[in-house]
Short mmCIF file of C-alpha atoms in Angstrom, two decimals:
data_model
loop_
_atom_site.label_atom_id
_atom_site.label_comp_id
_atom_site.label_asym_id
_atom_site.label_seq_id
_atom_site.Cartn_x
_atom_site.Cartn_y
_atom_site.Cartn_z
CA MET A 1 -32.06 -3.25 6.02
CA LYS A 2 -30.24 -0.14 7.61
CA LYS A 3 -27.35 0.75 5.57
CA LEU A 4 -23.73 0.92 7.10
CA LYS A 5 -22.08 4.44 7.40
CA VAL A 6 -18.66 3.76 5.40
CA ALA A 7 -16.11 6.71 5.45
CA ILE A 8 -13.73 6.49 2.93
CA LEU A 9 -10.50 8.32 3.59
CA PHE A 10 -8.21 9.60 0.41
CA GLY A 11 -5.66 12.02 -0.76
CA GLY A 12 -2.99 12.63 2.15
CA ILE A 13 0.11 14.61 2.88
CA SER A 14 2.61 11.52 1.29
CA GLU A 15 4.13 11.72 -2.38
CA GLU A 16 1.20 8.99 -3.25
CA HIS A 17 -1.68 11.73 -2.77
CA ASP A 18 -3.03 11.34 -6.57
CA ILE A 19 -2.59 7.44 -6.44
CA SER A 20 -4.66 7.72 -3.28
CA ILE A 21 -7.47 9.50 -5.01
CA LYS A 22 -7.35 7.12 -8.09
CA SER A 23 -7.72 4.33 -5.60
CA ALA A 24 -10.65 5.96 -3.80
CA MET A 25 -12.35 6.51 -7.17
CA GLU A 26 -12.10 2.66 -7.68
CA VAL A 27 -13.37 1.72 -4.04
CA ALA A 28 -16.48 4.23 -4.64
CA ALA A 29 -17.08 3.26 -8.09
CA ASN A 30 -17.24 -0.34 -6.95
CA MET A 31 -18.99 0.04 -3.27
CA ASN A 32 -22.79 -1.02 -3.16
CA ASN A 33 -24.60 1.74 -2.35
CA GLU A 34 -27.58 -0.45 -1.63
CA LYS A 35 -25.64 -1.83 1.79
CA TYR A 36 -23.42 1.28 2.27
CA GLU A 37 -23.80 4.69 2.70
CA PRO A 38 -20.49 5.94 1.59
CA ILE A 39 -19.00 9.06 3.62
CA TYR A 40 -15.91 10.66 1.52
CA ILE A 41 -13.46 12.59 3.75
CA GLY A 42 -10.40 13.85 1.87
CA ILE A 43 -7.38 14.95 3.16
CA THR A 44 -5.22 17.86 1.40
CA ARG A 45 -1.26 17.51 0.58
CA SER A 46 -0.87 19.94 3.64
CA GLY A 47 -3.10 17.76 6.09
CA VAL A 48 -6.40 19.60 6.17
CA TRP A 49 -9.15 17.08 6.41
CA LYS A 50 -12.40 17.75 4.55
CA LEU A 51 -16.01 16.36 3.87
CA CYS A 52 -16.71 15.84 0.63
CA ASP A 53 -19.45 14.67 -1.98
CA LYS A 54 -17.57 12.55 -4.22
CA VAL A 55 -14.22 11.33 -4.80
CA THR A 56 -12.85 13.33 -7.87
CA LYS A 57 -9.15 14.20 -8.94
CA ASP A 58 -10.23 18.12 -8.13
CA TRP A 59 -12.07 17.17 -4.89
CA GLU A 60 -10.86 20.42 -2.81
CA LYS A 61 -12.32 22.65 -5.38
CA HIS A 62 -15.90 21.57 -4.58
CA THR A 63 -16.07 21.44 -0.32
CA ASP A 64 -14.80 23.91 2.32
CA CYS A 65 -16.09 21.35 4.85
CA LEU A 66 -13.85 21.08 7.97
CA VAL A 67 -14.03 17.37 9.31
CA MET A 68 -12.15 15.19 12.21
CA ILE A 69 -12.59 11.84 13.55
CA SER A 70 -13.50 11.66 17.16
CA SER A 71 -10.69 10.39 19.72
CA ASN A 72 -13.13 9.71 22.12
CA LYS A 73 -14.73 6.19 21.98
CA ALA A 74 -18.16 7.74 23.71
CA ILE A 75 -18.83 9.67 19.91
CA ARG A 76 -17.71 6.84 17.60
CA GLY A 77 -17.77 9.17 14.60
CA ILE A 78 -16.78 11.96 12.84
CA LEU A 79 -17.29 15.75 14.08
CA VAL A 80 -18.46 17.83 10.91
CA VAL A 81 -17.79 21.93 11.04
CA ARG A 82 -20.61 23.99 9.63
CA ASN A 83 -20.95 27.60 9.83
CA ASN A 84 -18.78 27.48 13.32
CA LYS A 85 -20.94 24.97 14.45
CA CYS A 86 -19.61 21.27 15.27
CA GLN A 87 -21.90 18.51 14.36
CA ILE A 88 -21.97 14.91 15.34
CA GLN A 89 -21.63 11.97 12.22
CA PRO A 90 -21.94 8.45 13.38
CA ILE A 91 -19.90 6.22 11.30
CA ASP A 92 -19.94 2.35 11.30
CA VAL A 93 -16.46 1.46 9.63
CA ILE A 94 -13.62 3.37 7.74
CA ILE A 95 -11.73 2.54 4.79
CA PRO A 96 -8.24 4.49 4.92
CA VAL A 97 -7.36 4.25 1.34
CA LEU A 98 -4.27 5.84 1.92
CA HIS A 99 -0.97 5.21 0.73
CA GLY A 100 2.78 6.08 2.03
CA LYS A 101 3.73 8.39 5.12
CA MET A 102 1.06 9.29 7.40
CA GLY A 103 -1.51 6.91 6.20
CA GLU A 104 -0.17 3.84 5.82
CA ASP A 105 2.60 3.69 8.41
CA GLY A 106 0.45 3.15 11.66
CA SER A 107 -0.16 6.78 12.13
CA VAL A 108 -3.75 7.01 11.08
CA GLN A 109 -3.99 3.66 12.13
CA GLY A 110 -3.54 4.86 15.71
CA LEU A 111 -6.07 7.65 15.66
CA LEU A 112 -8.51 4.85 14.47
CA GLU A 113 -7.93 2.99 17.50
CA LEU A 114 -8.33 5.51 19.70
CA SER A 115 -11.58 6.20 17.79
CA GLY A 116 -13.21 2.79 18.53
CA ILE A 117 -14.40 2.75 14.88
CA PRO A 118 -13.66 -0.40 13.18
CA TYR A 119 -11.39 0.50 10.19
CA VAL A 120 -10.25 -1.46 7.11
CA GLY A 121 -6.90 -3.02 6.56
CA CYS A 122 -3.63 -3.75 8.76
CA GLY A 123 -3.26 -2.42 12.49
CA ILE A 124 -0.61 -0.04 13.86
CA GLN A 125 2.41 -2.69 14.44
CA ALA A 126 2.01 -4.11 11.16
CA SER A 127 1.30 -0.87 9.18
CA ALA A 128 4.65 0.56 10.78
CA VAL A 129 6.77 -2.41 10.10
CA CYS A 130 5.78 -2.62 6.64
CA LEU A 131 6.11 0.69 5.56
CA ASP A 132 9.64 0.82 6.83
CA LYS A 133 11.46 -1.76 4.40
CA SER A 134 14.58 -1.84 6.21
CA LEU A 135 12.40 -3.08 9.55
CA THR A 136 10.52 -5.15 7.13
CA TYR A 137 13.79 -6.63 6.06
CA LEU A 138 15.07 -7.41 9.86
CA VAL A 139 11.90 -8.81 11.10
CA MET A 140 11.81 -11.33 8.37
CA GLN A 141 15.49 -12.33 8.68
CA ASN A 142 14.61 -13.00 12.41
CA SER A 143 11.80 -14.99 11.34
CA GLY A 144 13.51 -17.28 8.94
CA PHE A 145 12.61 -15.61 5.68
CA LYS A 146 15.12 -14.59 2.71
CA THR A 147 15.62 -10.94 1.90
CA PRO A 148 18.05 -9.09 -0.13
CA GLN A 149 21.37 -8.31 1.13
CA PHE A 150 20.98 -4.67 2.46
CA LYS A 151 22.48 -1.58 4.27
CA ILE A 152 20.77 1.14 6.38
CA LEU A 153 21.98 4.79 5.73
CA ASN A 154 20.67 6.99 8.71
CA LYS A 155 20.20 10.82 8.52
CA ASN A 156 23.95 12.38 7.83
CA GLU A 157 25.61 9.10 6.96
CA THR A 158 27.24 8.53 3.91
CA LEU A 159 29.03 5.55 2.16
CA CYS A 160 32.07 5.89 -0.12
CA GLY A 161 30.17 2.46 -1.98
CA GLU A 162 33.60 0.52 -2.74
CA GLU A 163 32.23 -2.28 -0.37
CA LEU A 164 28.98 -2.86 -2.57
CA ASN A 165 28.12 -5.30 -4.89
CA TYR A 166 26.64 -3.52 -7.79
CA PRO A 167 23.96 -3.43 -9.25
CA VAL A 168 22.25 -1.90 -6.14
CA PHE A 169 18.79 0.02 -5.60
CA VAL A 170 18.88 2.97 -3.47
CA LYS A 171 15.49 3.65 -1.76
CA PRO A 172 13.98 6.00 0.85
CA ALA A 173 13.18 3.08 3.44
CA ARG A 174 9.90 4.80 4.22
CA SER A 175 8.09 5.77 0.82
CA GLY A 176 6.34 3.63 -2.05
CA SER A 177 5.19 3.35 -5.40
CA SER A 178 9.09 3.63 -6.50
CA PHE A 179 9.29 7.16 -5.54
CA GLY A 180 12.86 8.15 -5.13
CA ILE A 181 14.16 4.78 -6.36
CA THR A 182 17.16 4.56 -8.53
CA LYS A 183 18.98 1.61 -9.80
CA VAL A 184 22.75 2.23 -9.37
CA CYS A 185 25.22 -0.02 -11.65
CA HIS A 186 28.39 2.12 -10.60
CA ARG A 187 29.98 3.45 -7.80
CA GLU A 188 29.99 7.01 -9.18
CA GLU A 189 26.38 6.98 -9.56
CA LEU A 190 25.75 6.78 -5.74
CA PRO A 191 25.68 10.16 -4.51
CA ASN A 192 23.21 11.43 -6.58
CA ALA A 193 21.22 8.20 -6.28
CA ILE A 194 21.34 9.17 -2.09
CA LYS A 195 20.46 12.41 -2.90
CA GLU A 196 17.26 11.70 -4.64
CA ALA A 197 16.17 8.97 -2.05
CA ARG A 198 16.76 11.82 0.41
CA ARG A 199 14.04 13.57 -0.96
CA TYR A 200 11.25 11.65 0.47
CA ASP A 201 13.08 9.97 3.36
CA GLU A 202 16.10 10.96 5.89
CA LYS A 203 16.63 7.07 6.25
CA ILE A 204 17.90 5.13 3.51
CA LEU A 205 18.04 1.49 1.95
CA ILE A 206 20.73 0.39 -0.25
CA GLU A 207 19.45 -3.00 -1.58
CA GLN A 208 21.36 -5.85 -3.58
CA ALA A 209 19.74 -6.22 -6.87
CA VAL A 210 17.85 -9.61 -7.01
CA ILE A 211 18.16 -11.77 -10.21
CA GLY A 212 14.74 -13.17 -10.68
CA MET A 213 11.18 -12.77 -11.74
CA GLU A 214 9.34 -10.41 -9.76
CA VAL A 215 5.76 -12.03 -8.53
CA GLY A 216 3.29 -10.92 -6.30
CA CYS A 217 0.16 -12.25 -4.03
CA ALA A 218 -3.11 -10.39 -2.75
CA VAL A 219 -3.80 -11.74 0.79
CA LEU A 220 -7.00 -11.04 2.20
CA GLY A 221 -8.49 -12.19 5.31
CA ASN A 222 -7.67 -12.32 9.54
CA GLY A 223 -5.55 -14.59 11.52
CA SER A 224 -5.00 -17.91 9.66
CA ASP A 225 -8.07 -17.62 7.82
CA LEU A 226 -6.53 -16.33 4.74
CA ILE A 227 -7.76 -16.30 0.91
CA VAL A 228 -4.54 -15.47 -1.75
CA GLY A 229 -5.48 -14.40 -5.22
CA GLU A 230 -3.53 -15.78 -8.35
CA VAL A 231 0.05 -15.12 -8.17
CA ASP A 232 0.94 -12.27 -10.75
CA GLN A 233 4.46 -11.49 -12.80
CA ILE A 234 5.47 -8.43 -13.72
CA LYS A 235 7.62 -8.54 -17.25
CA LEU A 236 9.86 -6.11 -17.66
CA SER A 237 11.14 -4.60 -21.06
CA HIS A 238 13.78 -2.70 -19.57
CA GLY A 239 14.51 -0.35 -16.21
CA PHE A 240 12.48 -1.18 -13.46
CA PHE A 241 8.69 -1.39 -12.39
CA ARG A 242 7.52 2.14 -11.69
CA ILE A 243 4.07 2.52 -13.17
CA HIS A 244 2.83 4.98 -10.75
CA GLN A 245 5.38 7.50 -12.07
CA GLU A 246 4.31 7.38 -15.63
CA LYS A 247 2.08 9.81 -17.56
CA THR A 248 -0.92 7.51 -18.47
CA PRO A 249 -0.69 4.17 -16.82
CA GLU A 250 -4.27 3.61 -17.43
CA THR A 251 -3.41 2.96 -20.72
CA GLY A 252 -0.67 0.77 -20.01
CA SER A 253 3.06 0.79 -18.63
CA GLU A 254 6.04 2.17 -20.89
CA ASN A 255 8.30 -0.63 -19.83
CA SER A 256 6.26 -3.54 -17.92
CA ALA A 257 3.23 -6.44 -18.60
CA PHE A 258 1.28 -8.18 -15.97
CA ILE A 259 0.86 -11.74 -16.46
CA VAL A 260 -1.90 -13.57 -14.22
CA PRO A 261 -1.30 -16.38 -13.19
CA ALA A 262 2.51 -16.40 -13.46
CA GLU A 263 4.26 -18.39 -15.84
CA VAL A 264 5.84 -20.83 -13.23
CA PRO A 265 4.61 -24.38 -12.70
CA LYS A 266 1.49 -24.73 -10.53
CA LYS A 267 3.33 -26.23 -7.48
CA LYS A 268 5.78 -23.38 -7.32
CA ARG A 269 2.79 -20.83 -7.72
CA GLU A 270 1.35 -22.96 -4.69
CA GLU A 271 4.47 -22.31 -2.61
CA ILE A 272 4.44 -18.49 -3.66
CA LYS A 273 0.88 -18.47 -2.07
CA GLN A 274 1.98 -20.27 1.08
CA THR A 275 5.28 -17.83 1.61
CA ALA A 276 2.78 -14.83 1.09
CA LYS A 277 0.70 -16.23 3.71
CA ASP A 278 3.33 -17.04 5.96
CA ILE A 279 4.98 -13.56 5.64
CA TYR A 280 1.53 -11.98 6.27
CA GLN A 281 0.91 -13.87 9.66
CA SER A 282 4.53 -13.24 11.00
CA LEU A 283 4.09 -9.46 10.37
CA GLY A 284 0.64 -9.34 12.21
CA CYS A 285 -0.87 -8.04 8.98
CA SER A 286 -4.99 -8.23 8.70
CA GLY A 287 -7.53 -7.15 6.68
CA LEU A 288 -5.54 -6.97 3.11
CA ALA A 289 -2.14 -6.62 1.91
CA ARG A 290 -0.16 -7.39 -1.10
CA ILE A 291 3.47 -9.30 -0.87
CA ASP A 292 5.61 -8.69 -3.41
CA MET A 293 8.66 -11.14 -3.84
CA PHE A 294 11.10 -12.30 -6.28
CA LEU A 295 11.59 -15.97 -7.56
CA ARG A 296 15.35 -16.76 -8.53
CA GLU A 297 16.25 -19.34 -11.03
CA ASP A 298 17.42 -21.60 -8.30
CA GLY A 299 13.86 -21.55 -7.34
CA GLN A 300 14.62 -19.84 -3.94
CA ILE A 301 11.56 -16.63 -3.16
CA ILE A 302 12.93 -13.65 -1.59
CA LEU A 303 10.95 -11.13 -0.21
CA ASN A 304 10.74 -7.84 -1.89
CA GLU A 305 8.11 -5.87 0.04
CA VAL A 306 4.99 -5.74 1.63
CA ASN A 307 1.96 -3.46 1.00
CA THR A 308 -0.56 -3.03 3.81
CA MET A 309 -2.57 -0.62 1.72
CA PRO A 310 -2.11 -1.77 -1.83
CA GLY A 311 -2.89 0.35 -5.00
CA LEU A 312 -6.28 -0.09 -6.00
CA THR A 313 -6.45 1.75 -9.02
CA SER A 314 -7.83 0.23 -12.74
CA TYR A 315 -4.59 -0.59 -13.48
CA SER A 316 -3.22 -1.81 -10.23
CA ARG A 317 -2.03 -5.58 -9.31
CA TYR A 318 -4.18 -6.35 -6.08
CA PRO A 319 -7.88 -6.15 -7.58
CA ARG A 320 -6.36 -8.04 -10.85
CA MET A 321 -5.00 -10.70 -8.74
CA MET A 322 -8.55 -11.18 -6.90
CA ARG A 323 -10.22 -11.23 -9.83
CA ALA A 324 -8.45 -14.15 -11.40
CA ALA A 325 -9.55 -15.80 -8.31
CA ASN A 326 -13.16 -14.93 -9.01
CA ILE A 327 -13.37 -12.37 -6.46
CA GLU A 328 -14.49 -9.02 -7.93
CA PHE A 329 -14.03 -5.53 -6.65
CA GLU A 330 -17.39 -5.21 -5.02
CA GLU A 331 -17.42 -8.52 -3.10
CA LEU A 332 -13.79 -7.45 -1.96
CA ILE A 333 -15.38 -4.39 -0.57
CA ASP A 334 -18.02 -6.44 1.30
CA ARG A 335 -15.14 -8.92 2.54
CA TRP A 336 -12.91 -5.83 3.82
CA ILE A 337 -15.84 -4.39 5.88
CA MET A 338 -17.21 -7.71 7.37
CA LEU A 339 -13.26 -8.46 8.31
CA ALA A 340 -13.09 -5.09 10.02
CA LEU A 341 -16.06 -5.64 12.27
CA ASP A 342 -15.01 -8.99 13.12
CA ARG A 343 -11.63 -7.93 14.40
CA ARG A 344 -13.46 -5.09 16.22
CA LYS A 345 -15.64 -7.65 17.94
#
């Protein structure tokens, strides 16, 4: 049987560049090479696209071959530049293992739509809305879902903070993996927290802290035909969840532990799963996403955020939740690719 040519995009210009590399390494390690011919495309921090032989932490040292995705549907592939000559490399499907800005926000998805090449994951609209946490909350509130109370600070706007009910979280509106997030317990801490968030985005989200259990769902599928992995739970000893900023997350977190399935009654876990499905469909997600929520003591389920290309590292939550539902990583990749091909049809 002819192998499908699968391009794996990784790296990128966002602060999640290194996390993307780790995720792509796991995808590469779990891909069935008897079914697929992987083609690795790394994107440097400055936005240069290069072809490489494999995904490694120092991949840039081993390639100087430039590559670009053709936006011409008649070509349906990538253009590889070697010795000042351009060659066409056909591609059957693309897995954009990119996190954050210019990767998970609809920009790359727009390019892939123009190319006509099937790709794994959410489309332009869902990607753009979900990366912007403030837009996610506005859309979800209008759809009847519960979200934290929040305020938006646009560029150059300031806030005295007297009207806030502390503690609050100050976040870049369009970033991920806890970069730039500060928990603020007193008004005097607010200016520095806003300054820190603005290192990553000019649009700031100030969000009321929710007292409750942090839970999440890994969702897989298109339309209403969805599979949800086991519900997970994050147990914190102190602070807040920010494993991707820790020095050695592969050996365990400094302040958090994962429990799968979550320590809640089965009936409530099923309600959390159904809520995740409803959120996924309401946002128009496809392929895969991770839905993070809070479960309050009164039983209310509050949306936290939606990740349209969740972390896929060795310590990430999405593969762990799916594994607990008896779907191993290799099968996940098969399903992602088939979903991408079916959606294109």
